Structures are given as C-alpha cells and as structure tokens.
Amino acid sequence: MSDRIGLVLGATGITGNALVRHLSISGWTVLAASRRAVQPAKENVIPLSIDLTDKAAIYDALLSYHITHVFFAAYSTPFNSSISLDFRTVRRMVKTLGFATPVIDRFPPLASMFYTELARRGLAYDPEQTNLKMLRNVVEVTLARPHDLTHVALVTGGKMYGMHLTPHIYKQWTQPFREHDARPPGPNFYFEQEDYLHDVFARSGVTWSVVRPSYLIGDNPNAAFNVLIGLAVYASVLKAGGYPLIFPGDEQAANCLLEMSDADLVAELMEWSSVTPSAHNQAFNAVNGKSLSWSEIWPSIAEFFGMKDDMNPQNFSARTVIRESDNLWNELVKIHQLEDIPLSKLVDESFFEVLLMPDWNTEYSMDKARRFGFTREVDTAEMFRRHFQRLRDRRIIPPA
C-alpha cells in the first residue's frame, strides 16, 4: 500500500470515477467515498458510504485511516430546475435578457435579484450552502488526527467564468477564459468553496489546488448531466430506428468553438497539482487543449457507431427522440443483454438538447498549466472513442 492515501469524495461522479481509476493505477491507496459505496475493482481501492452533510458520520467512517490528500469532486444539486423549453426558445430568451442587462445593472437591488435568479437557474446559487458545508466538514475532520492531511484538490468548472450567464448577459465575458479573470456577478458556491480553501491554508498551512473543466466527458452511467452518456444513448436509439446521427442543433450551434474536458485528463491534472509543490495554491483550467466545433467532431462520433452524420436537420427535436424511445431502449437492453438502466436514468432530455444551444465561443486557455509544467493534451476524437468503447465493454450501450 502507498504512503499516499487519497480520499476521493464523489467517487461515483464523472470526475470522481476517473480519479479513483487514475489514482489506483498510480499506486495510491484510495478511499472511494460516495453516498452509495461501489464495489472496487482493485485491492488498493476501499469503498466508503458517507453522507457528507453529517460531520459525525464522516469522522466515524474515516477514523481508521491516515488520509494525506483530499480530492473533492462531490456535488449537491441546489435545485431541481430541469429546463422544459427547447433550445431555440431558451436562446431567444437569453438574448432578450441581454438587451435588458445594461438597464438592470443601473439599479443595484434589481441587479442583485436578477443575477441571483440567473444563478439559481444555472445551478450556481446554493442558498443552504450545502456544497460549502460538505467541503468544510471533510476538511475539518481530516485536519485532525489520526490524519496527516497535506493537500486538498477541488474541482469546480465554467461557472467560475460566468458560463451560466452567457456573453449576452455577462458583458465582461472574455475569451479565452483565464484563471485570473474577474468573477462574474451573482452568487456562486464555487466562489465560497475556493475562498474557504484560501482560509484553510492561512490557518493551517494545508495547501490546495483547483481545476476548472469545461464539458466533462467520462464513461460513468451513474453521474447526472453526463454529455457522453447522452450522446451514446441518442446515437444508439437513432441507429436502431434506421436514422443517421442527426445533429440536434442548428448551424450556429454546430460551428461555434467550444472545449471538452476528458475526465481522465482532469483526474491526472488533479493528482499532478496535489503532488507538485510549485502547483500548490493555484487554480488551473482543465481542457483537452484544442478548441473545436460540433461540426468537426460529429462525423467521428457517427463513424464510431457505424452511422452517417446529418448536420442539417429541419425542425428536429432530440428531446422528442429521447422522450419517445423508452420502449425501443428496453428492446435494445433485452436483445443485447445490456445493464438494465432505464433510459430516463441515463440521459436528461432537456439537459442534452440545451447542451447544443450555445451559438457563442467558449474557449479556455491552458497556458497557465503548461507554464507550471503540465503539458499533456488529449485528442478529442480519440477521447470520445475511448469512453464510448468503455461503455460498450461494460454493456451500457449496444455493441457495434
């Protein structure tokens, strides 16, 4: 067993799942903590079931270990605010609000209510501070004996830069996103978490690092809001119905530039930042390294599934396809002896379609990470193939 004992919180999420896999391969002793403990595939992975809102339960669960590093990838959704409108309507609403923003900004009380509501809808507003409390509970327990805590690594994301506001509303939007960018207006629990880590270092000397991914791509069917699972299920039902892989957006969405974040890369960056002294007390963007458009990557995804691609649909709704495919998916599960997971548990129809809404560029700079010594890049087409194949190997989606 390694003398590095890493506690991974949110081990069943996209990032947490990748962290457990990466750290265990790298020789760490891994405590894989989640609400529902998962049977490990390696002997150096110890599953733990912990309610992170219960500090006493955390203390009891960890008492037998000597934790050196905390990797915090847990997340509590502040609200259940599934978007029920199609992406074109949402986009029109965002642009309309953008026209009103300069007027709203002139009246501080109105602006406060406005940005709080946008943060709520963007899942950035956590009025109960549940996400901060979970982080604080874990850190306070592991700061005390018998633990030997030296570092806390946290994963946040694009809401640090106002992704939930869009450039139509957030007029200080700059591209590419850089780690020193000013914080956008409105409440945001990522701010609270990062500020807390600064305070912990000031009080205890325990170092910290933060990674900020964009669209997370990972092969975990148990994670909420999973882009990869949505794409895999969407392609599978279209193929079964005899259709090409239809891009469910429009030309604007197909051609804007965006960034993807391979969960394996994010895990590697989190480990690197936790054991590299020069990277301590720093935040790093965590993307594959090259911006691209859906129109560039869509043919490669179609090829993996043995389909033709169609980038020019007329009045096509991915939400309708997913909503009406329960019976077809159940047939695929039976025919191919797939893991019996209901379609509704695998993909959120509204999230998947609104994912294709942006008609603006969303790019991240990786200059800082490279400057500090982290130089790995990921080929995005290869990333999709790798994670799709893992889903096939685990019988989550049909074979070729």
mmCIF file of C-alpha atoms in Angstrom, residues 40-319:
data_model
loop_
_atom_site.group_PDB
_atom_site.id
_atom_site.type_symbol
_atom_site.label_atom_id
_atom_site.label_comp_id
_atom_site.label_asym_id
_atom_site.label_seq_id
_atom_site.Cartn_x
_atom_site.Cartn_y
_atom_site.Cartn_z
ATOM 1 C CA PRO A 40 -13.916 -1.730 -6.110
ATOM 2 C CA ALA A 41 -12.119 -3.443 -8.979
ATOM 3 C CA LYS A 42 -8.684 -3.076 -7.341
ATOM 4 C CA GLU A 43 -7.345 -4.126 -3.961
ATOM 5 C CA ASN A 44 -5.960 -0.661 -3.223
ATOM 6 C CA VAL A 45 -9.429 0.903 -3.508
ATOM 7 C CA ILE A 46 -11.552 0.982 -0.357
ATOM 8 C CA PRO A 47 -15.241 1.869 -0.874
ATOM 9 C CA LEU A 48 -16.922 4.029 1.738
ATOM 10 C CA SER A 49 -20.525 5.139 2.089
ATOM 11 C CA ILE A 50 -20.628 8.607 3.658
ATOM 12 C CA ASP A 51 -23.190 11.373 3.994
ATOM 13 C CA LEU A 52 -21.010 14.470 3.632
ATOM 14 C CA THR A 53 -23.585 16.671 5.339
ATOM 15 C CA ASP A 54 -23.084 14.671 8.556
ATOM 16 C CA LYS A 55 -19.773 15.615 10.145
ATOM 17 C CA ALA A 56 -20.009 12.957 12.849
ATOM 18 C CA ALA A 57 -20.596 10.265 10.224
ATOM 19 C CA ILE A 58 -17.529 11.454 8.302
ATOM 20 C CA TYR A 59 -15.426 11.279 11.469
ATOM 21 C CA ASP A 60 -16.544 7.726 12.212
ATOM 22 C CA ALA A 61 -16.075 6.500 8.634
ATOM 23 C CA LEU A 62 -12.525 7.857 8.357
ATOM 24 C CA LEU A 63 -11.239 7.139 11.862
ATOM 25 C CA SER A 64 -9.295 4.030 10.807
ATOM 26 C CA TYR A 65 -7.269 5.775 8.102
ATOM 27 C CA HIS A 66 -4.415 8.262 7.872
ATOM 28 C CA ILE A 67 -5.511 10.459 4.987
ATOM 29 C CA THR A 68 -2.842 12.588 3.305
ATOM 30 C CA HIS A 69 -4.785 14.059 0.370
ATOM 31 C CA VAL A 70 -8.407 15.019 -0.197
ATOM 32 C CA PHE A 71 -9.821 15.081 -3.731
ATOM 33 C CA PHE A 72 -13.170 16.806 -3.551
ATOM 34 C CA ALA A 73 -15.380 16.011 -6.550
ATOM 35 C CA ALA A 74 -18.687 15.761 -4.695
ATOM 36 C CA TYR A 75 -21.645 17.871 -5.743
ATOM 37 C CA SER A 76 -25.101 18.529 -4.394
ATOM 38 C CA THR A 77 -27.573 19.944 -6.912
ATOM 39 C CA PRO A 78 -29.027 23.080 -5.293
ATOM 40 C CA PHE A 79 -32.338 22.902 -7.158
ATOM 41 C CA ASN A 80 -34.361 20.660 -9.411
ATOM 42 C CA SER A 81 -34.684 23.084 -12.299
ATOM 43 C CA SER A 82 -34.907 20.990 -15.445
ATOM 44 C CA ILE A 83 -35.346 23.225 -18.470
ATOM 45 C CA SER A 84 -38.629 22.409 -20.209
ATOM 46 C CA LEU A 85 -38.181 24.702 -23.211
ATOM 47 C CA ASP A 86 -36.463 23.798 -26.476
ATOM 48 C CA PHE A 87 -33.005 25.234 -27.068
ATOM 49 C CA ARG A 88 -34.078 27.794 -29.661
ATOM 50 C CA THR A 89 -36.585 29.313 -27.233
ATOM 51 C CA VAL A 90 -34.011 29.365 -24.438
ATOM 52 C CA ARG A 91 -31.504 31.056 -26.728
ATOM 53 C CA ARG A 92 -34.026 33.752 -27.685
ATOM 54 C CA MET A 93 -34.800 34.360 -24.006
ATOM 55 C CA VAL A 94 -31.087 34.701 -23.180
ATOM 56 C CA LYS A 95 -30.564 37.243 -25.952
ATOM 57 C CA THR A 96 -33.634 39.215 -24.873
ATOM 58 C CA LEU A 97 -32.328 39.358 -21.300
ATOM 59 C CA GLY A 98 -29.013 40.502 -22.726
ATOM 60 C CA PHE A 99 -30.640 43.597 -24.198
ATOM 61 C CA ALA A 100 -32.151 44.428 -20.787
ATOM 62 C CA THR A 101 -28.982 43.836 -18.751
ATOM 63 C CA PRO A 102 -27.439 47.348 -19.130
ATOM 64 C CA VAL A 103 -30.626 48.875 -17.726
ATOM 65 C CA ILE A 104 -30.892 46.330 -14.902
ATOM 66 C CA ASP A 105 -27.265 46.955 -13.889
ATOM 67 C CA ARG A 106 -28.100 50.602 -13.127
ATOM 68 C CA PHE A 107 -30.294 49.578 -10.183
ATOM 69 C CA PRO A 108 -28.299 47.516 -7.629
ATOM 70 C CA PRO A 109 -31.290 45.937 -5.797
ATOM 71 C CA LEU A 110 -32.835 44.866 -9.104
ATOM 72 C CA ALA A 111 -29.470 43.635 -10.387
ATOM 73 C CA SER A 112 -28.979 41.566 -7.229
ATOM 74 C CA MET A 113 -32.327 39.833 -7.682
ATOM 75 C CA PHE A 114 -31.684 39.397 -11.412
ATOM 76 C CA TYR A 115 -28.282 37.715 -11.053
ATOM 77 C CA THR A 116 -29.451 35.615 -8.121
ATOM 78 C CA GLU A 117 -32.293 34.217 -10.211
ATOM 79 C CA LEU A 118 -29.932 33.501 -13.108
ATOM 80 C CA ALA A 119 -27.547 31.769 -10.699
ATOM 81 C CA ARG A 120 -30.435 29.722 -9.345
ATOM 82 C CA ARG A 121 -31.453 28.592 -12.810
ATOM 83 C CA GLY A 122 -27.813 27.919 -13.664
ATOM 84 C CA LEU A 123 -27.378 25.795 -10.508
ATOM 85 C CA ALA A 124 -24.721 28.179 -9.180
ATOM 86 C CA TYR A 125 -26.794 29.513 -6.271
ATOM 87 C CA ASP A 126 -26.748 27.291 -3.202
ATOM 88 C CA PRO A 127 -28.702 29.228 -0.532
ATOM 89 C CA GLU A 128 -28.328 26.461 2.045
ATOM 90 C CA GLN A 129 -24.556 26.369 1.379
ATOM 91 C CA THR A 130 -24.730 22.589 1.183
ATOM 92 C CA ASN A 131 -21.742 22.285 -1.146
ATOM 93 C CA LEU A 132 -19.600 24.511 1.070
ATOM 94 C CA LYS A 133 -20.696 22.627 4.187
ATOM 95 C CA MET A 134 -19.770 19.263 2.636
ATOM 96 C CA LEU A 135 -16.275 20.509 1.791
ATOM 97 C CA ARG A 136 -15.852 22.138 5.190
ATOM 98 C CA ASN A 137 -16.996 19.017 7.050
ATOM 99 C CA VAL A 138 -14.484 16.814 5.239
ATOM 100 C CA VAL A 139 -11.576 19.228 5.627
ATOM 101 C CA GLU A 140 -12.244 19.865 9.326
ATOM 102 C CA VAL A 141 -12.320 16.129 10.045
ATOM 103 C CA THR A 142 -9.156 15.366 8.075
ATOM 104 C CA LEU A 143 -7.237 18.307 9.567
ATOM 105 C CA ALA A 144 -7.264 16.475 12.914
ATOM 106 C CA ARG A 145 -5.529 13.296 13.985
ATOM 107 C CA PRO A 146 -5.225 10.475 13.068
ATOM 108 C CA HIS A 147 -4.977 12.038 9.606
ATOM 109 C CA ASP A 148 -1.891 13.592 8.025
ATOM 110 C CA LEU A 149 -3.606 15.971 5.612
ATOM 111 C CA THR A 150 -1.229 17.926 3.402
ATOM 112 C CA HIS A 151 -3.338 18.960 0.410
ATOM 113 C CA VAL A 152 -6.920 19.471 -0.782
ATOM 114 C CA ALA A 153 -7.725 19.336 -4.513
ATOM 115 C CA LEU A 154 -11.085 20.691 -5.644
ATOM 116 C CA VAL A 155 -12.873 20.541 -8.992
ATOM 117 C CA THR A 156 -15.166 23.425 -9.960
ATOM 118 C CA GLY A 157 -15.965 24.490 -13.536
ATOM 119 C CA GLY A 158 -17.018 27.055 -16.092
ATOM 120 C CA LYS A 159 -19.495 28.824 -13.830
ATOM 121 C CA MET A 160 -16.389 30.442 -12.311
ATOM 122 C CA TYR A 161 -16.264 32.420 -15.557
ATOM 123 C CA GLY A 162 -19.989 33.046 -15.947
ATOM 124 C CA MET A 163 -20.834 30.223 -18.365
ATOM 125 C CA HIS A 164 -24.316 30.098 -16.861
ATOM 126 C CA LEU A 165 -24.775 33.786 -17.709
ATOM 127 C CA THR A 166 -23.592 33.623 -21.353
ATOM 128 C CA PRO A 167 -21.855 36.522 -23.139
ATOM 129 C CA HIS A 168 -25.245 38.016 -23.987
ATOM 130 C CA ILE A 169 -25.897 38.788 -20.314
ATOM 131 C CA TYR A 170 -22.385 38.959 -18.839
ATOM 132 C CA LYS A 171 -20.888 41.885 -20.726
ATOM 133 C CA GLN A 172 -17.370 41.359 -19.287
ATOM 134 C CA TRP A 173 -17.177 37.921 -20.938
ATOM 135 C CA THR A 174 -13.674 37.471 -22.382
ATOM 136 C CA GLN A 175 -12.157 34.694 -24.469
ATOM 137 C CA PRO A 176 -10.371 32.509 -23.802
ATOM 138 C CA PHE A 177 -11.166 32.044 -20.115
ATOM 139 C CA ARG A 178 -8.077 32.545 -17.945
ATOM 140 C CA GLU A 179 -7.645 31.676 -14.296
ATOM 141 C CA HIS A 180 -7.105 35.298 -13.225
ATOM 142 C CA ASP A 181 -10.343 36.552 -14.846
ATOM 143 C CA ALA A 182 -12.623 38.652 -12.625
ATOM 144 C CA ARG A 183 -15.502 36.827 -11.003
ATOM 145 C CA PRO A 184 -18.869 37.304 -12.706
ATOM 146 C CA PRO A 185 -21.797 38.879 -10.820
ATOM 147 C CA GLY A 186 -24.236 36.948 -8.688
ATOM 148 C CA PRO A 187 -23.935 34.239 -6.030
ATOM 149 C CA ASN A 188 -21.854 31.179 -6.836
ATOM 150 C CA PHE A 189 -20.966 28.339 -4.476
ATOM 151 C CA TYR A 190 -17.700 27.775 -6.371
ATOM 152 C CA PHE A 191 -16.556 31.161 -5.023
ATOM 153 C CA GLU A 192 -17.426 30.056 -1.496
ATOM 154 C CA GLN A 193 -15.512 26.787 -1.833
ATOM 155 C CA GLU A 194 -12.379 28.381 -3.273
ATOM 156 C CA ASP A 195 -12.391 31.146 -0.653
ATOM 157 C CA TYR A 196 -12.683 28.517 2.064
ATOM 158 C CA LEU A 197 -9.567 26.717 0.806
ATOM 159 C CA HIS A 198 -7.651 30.015 0.919
ATOM 160 C CA ASP A 199 -8.746 30.366 4.540
ATOM 161 C CA VAL A 200 -7.706 26.794 5.397
ATOM 162 C CA PHE A 201 -4.205 27.431 4.048
ATOM 163 C CA ALA A 202 -3.923 30.672 6.002
ATOM 164 C CA ARG A 203 -4.928 28.897 9.233
ATOM 165 C CA SER A 204 -3.257 25.514 8.885
ATOM 166 C CA GLY A 205 -0.723 25.587 6.069
ATOM 167 C CA VAL A 206 -2.546 22.776 4.246
ATOM 168 C CA THR A 207 -2.124 23.533 0.563
ATOM 169 C CA TRP A 208 -4.847 23.463 -2.074
ATOM 170 C CA SER A 209 -5.372 23.338 -5.824
ATOM 171 C CA VAL A 210 -8.431 23.831 -8.010
ATOM 172 C CA VAL A 211 -9.113 22.508 -11.510
ATOM 173 C CA ARG A 212 -11.768 24.051 -13.754
ATOM 174 C CA PRO A 213 -13.015 21.800 -16.556
ATOM 175 C CA SER A 214 -15.479 22.635 -19.326
ATOM 176 C CA TYR A 215 -17.884 19.986 -20.684
ATOM 177 C CA LEU A 216 -16.830 16.892 -18.733
ATOM 178 C CA ILE A 217 -16.587 13.706 -20.790
ATOM 179 C CA GLY A 218 -16.486 10.468 -18.814
ATOM 180 C CA ASP A 219 -17.905 6.953 -19.005
ATOM 181 C CA ASN A 220 -19.882 6.858 -15.766
ATOM 182 C CA PRO A 221 -23.571 5.983 -16.265
ATOM 183 C CA ASN A 222 -24.392 6.862 -12.655
ATOM 184 C CA ALA A 223 -23.462 10.542 -12.976
ATOM 185 C CA ALA A 224 -26.020 13.270 -13.537
ATOM 186 C CA PHE A 225 -25.801 15.548 -16.591
ATOM 187 C CA ASN A 226 -23.384 13.305 -18.470
ATOM 188 C CA VAL A 227 -22.703 14.562 -22.010
ATOM 189 C CA LEU A 228 -21.103 11.299 -23.123
ATOM 190 C CA ILE A 229 -23.944 9.057 -21.929
ATOM 191 C CA GLY A 230 -26.467 11.364 -23.567
ATOM 192 C CA LEU A 231 -24.646 11.184 -26.888
ATOM 193 C CA ALA A 232 -24.187 7.406 -26.675
ATOM 194 C CA VAL A 233 -27.842 6.706 -25.915
ATOM 195 C CA TYR A 234 -29.037 9.219 -28.508
ATOM 196 C CA ALA A 235 -26.854 7.610 -31.203
ATOM 197 C CA SER A 236 -27.945 4.112 -30.200
ATOM 198 C CA VAL A 237 -31.678 4.788 -30.471
ATOM 199 C CA LEU A 238 -31.303 6.689 -33.746
ATOM 200 C CA LYS A 239 -29.276 3.812 -35.213
ATOM 201 C CA ALA A 240 -31.834 1.271 -34.032
ATOM 202 C CA GLY A 241 -34.539 3.325 -35.726
ATOM 203 C CA GLY A 242 -32.624 3.422 -39.007
ATOM 204 C CA TYR A 243 -31.696 7.104 -38.838
ATOM 205 C CA PRO A 244 -28.367 8.857 -39.365
ATOM 206 C CA LEU A 245 -26.682 10.624 -36.456
ATOM 207 C CA ILE A 246 -28.665 13.855 -36.623
ATOM 208 C CA PHE A 247 -27.127 16.909 -35.003
ATOM 209 C CA PRO A 248 -29.959 18.268 -32.848
ATOM 210 C CA GLY A 249 -28.906 21.908 -33.038
ATOM 211 C CA ASP A 250 -28.681 24.473 -35.801
ATOM 212 C CA GLU A 251 -25.860 25.788 -37.979
ATOM 213 C CA GLN A 252 -24.839 28.418 -35.424
ATOM 214 C CA ALA A 253 -24.503 25.848 -32.647
ATOM 215 C CA ALA A 254 -22.714 23.414 -34.953
ATOM 216 C CA ASN A 255 -19.952 25.847 -35.836
ATOM 217 C CA CYS A 256 -19.183 27.772 -32.635
ATOM 218 C CA LEU A 257 -15.959 26.825 -30.853
ATOM 219 C CA LEU A 258 -16.002 25.027 -27.519
ATOM 220 C CA GLU A 259 -13.788 22.990 -25.238
ATOM 221 C CA MET A 260 -14.107 19.443 -23.965
ATOM 222 C CA SER A 261 -12.581 18.075 -20.772
ATOM 223 C CA ASP A 262 -11.601 14.416 -20.731
ATOM 224 C CA ALA A 263 -12.334 13.144 -17.224
ATOM 225 C CA ASP A 264 -9.104 11.128 -17.366
ATOM 226 C CA LEU A 265 -7.156 14.329 -18.071
ATOM 227 C CA VAL A 266 -8.927 16.150 -15.240
ATOM 228 C CA ALA A 267 -8.015 13.331 -12.846
ATOM 229 C CA GLU A 268 -4.379 13.426 -13.946
ATOM 230 C CA LEU A 269 -4.250 17.201 -13.518
ATOM 231 C CA MET A 270 -5.767 16.947 -10.041
ATOM 232 C CA GLU A 271 -3.141 14.422 -8.974
ATOM 233 C CA TRP A 272 -0.313 16.448 -10.544
ATOM 234 C CA SER A 273 -1.399 19.660 -8.837
ATOM 235 C CA SER A 274 -1.634 17.866 -5.496
ATOM 236 C CA VAL A 275 1.918 16.462 -5.531
ATOM 237 C CA THR A 276 3.783 19.233 -7.402
ATOM 238 C CA PRO A 277 4.873 21.913 -4.893
ATOM 239 C CA SER A 278 5.059 24.677 -7.495
ATOM 240 C CA ALA A 279 1.409 23.991 -8.422
ATOM 241 C CA HIS A 280 0.137 24.302 -4.861
ATOM 242 C CA ASN A 281 -2.274 27.115 -4.007
ATOM 243 C CA GLN A 282 -3.152 27.596 -7.666
ATOM 244 C CA ALA A 283 -6.205 27.193 -9.901
ATOM 245 C CA PHE A 284 -5.841 25.584 -13.326
ATOM 246 C CA ASN A 285 -8.121 25.269 -16.307
ATOM 247 C CA ALA A 286 -8.570 21.642 -17.339
ATOM 248 C CA VAL A 287 -9.479 21.150 -21.001
ATOM 249 C CA ASN A 288 -8.176 18.909 -23.773
ATOM 250 C CA GLY A 289 -6.035 21.623 -25.294
ATOM 251 C CA LYS A 290 -7.675 22.420 -28.622
ATOM 252 C CA SER A 291 -10.994 24.127 -29.213
ATOM 253 C CA LEU A 292 -13.283 22.617 -31.843
ATOM 254 C CA SER A 293 -16.826 22.748 -33.124
ATOM 255 C CA TRP A 294 -19.527 20.088 -33.123
ATOM 256 C CA SER A 295 -19.365 20.085 -36.918
ATOM 257 C CA GLU A 296 -15.719 18.949 -36.675
ATOM 258 C CA ILE A 297 -16.300 16.128 -34.204
ATOM 259 C CA TRP A 298 -19.778 14.897 -35.253
ATOM 260 C CA PRO A 299 -18.594 12.767 -38.232
ATOM 261 C CA SER A 300 -16.109 10.939 -35.984
ATOM 262 C CA ILE A 301 -18.847 10.142 -33.459
ATOM 263 C CA ALA A 302 -21.098 8.901 -36.260
ATOM 264 C CA GLU A 303 -18.290 6.708 -37.583
ATOM 265 C CA PHE A 304 -17.819 5.037 -34.203
ATOM 266 C CA PHE A 305 -21.473 3.998 -34.186
ATOM 267 C CA GLY A 306 -21.405 2.905 -37.826
ATOM 268 C CA MET A 307 -23.754 5.690 -38.898
ATOM 269 C CA LYS A 308 -23.864 8.510 -41.404
ATOM 270 C CA ASP A 309 -23.925 12.002 -39.977
ATOM 271 C CA ASP A 310 -26.516 14.674 -40.687
ATOM 272 C CA MET A 311 -25.616 18.225 -39.691
ATOM 273 C CA ASN A 312 -28.557 19.942 -41.383
ATOM 274 C CA PRO A 313 -31.824 18.786 -39.804
ATOM 275 C CA GLN A 314 -35.056 20.697 -40.243
ATOM 276 C CA ASN A 315 -37.158 21.325 -37.116
ATOM 277 C CA PHE A 316 -35.676 18.285 -35.413
ATOM 278 C CA SER A 317 -36.050 17.708 -31.663
ATOM 279 C CA ALA A 318 -33.631 15.489 -29.764
ATOM 280 C CA ARG A 319 -35.856 15.836 -26.701
#
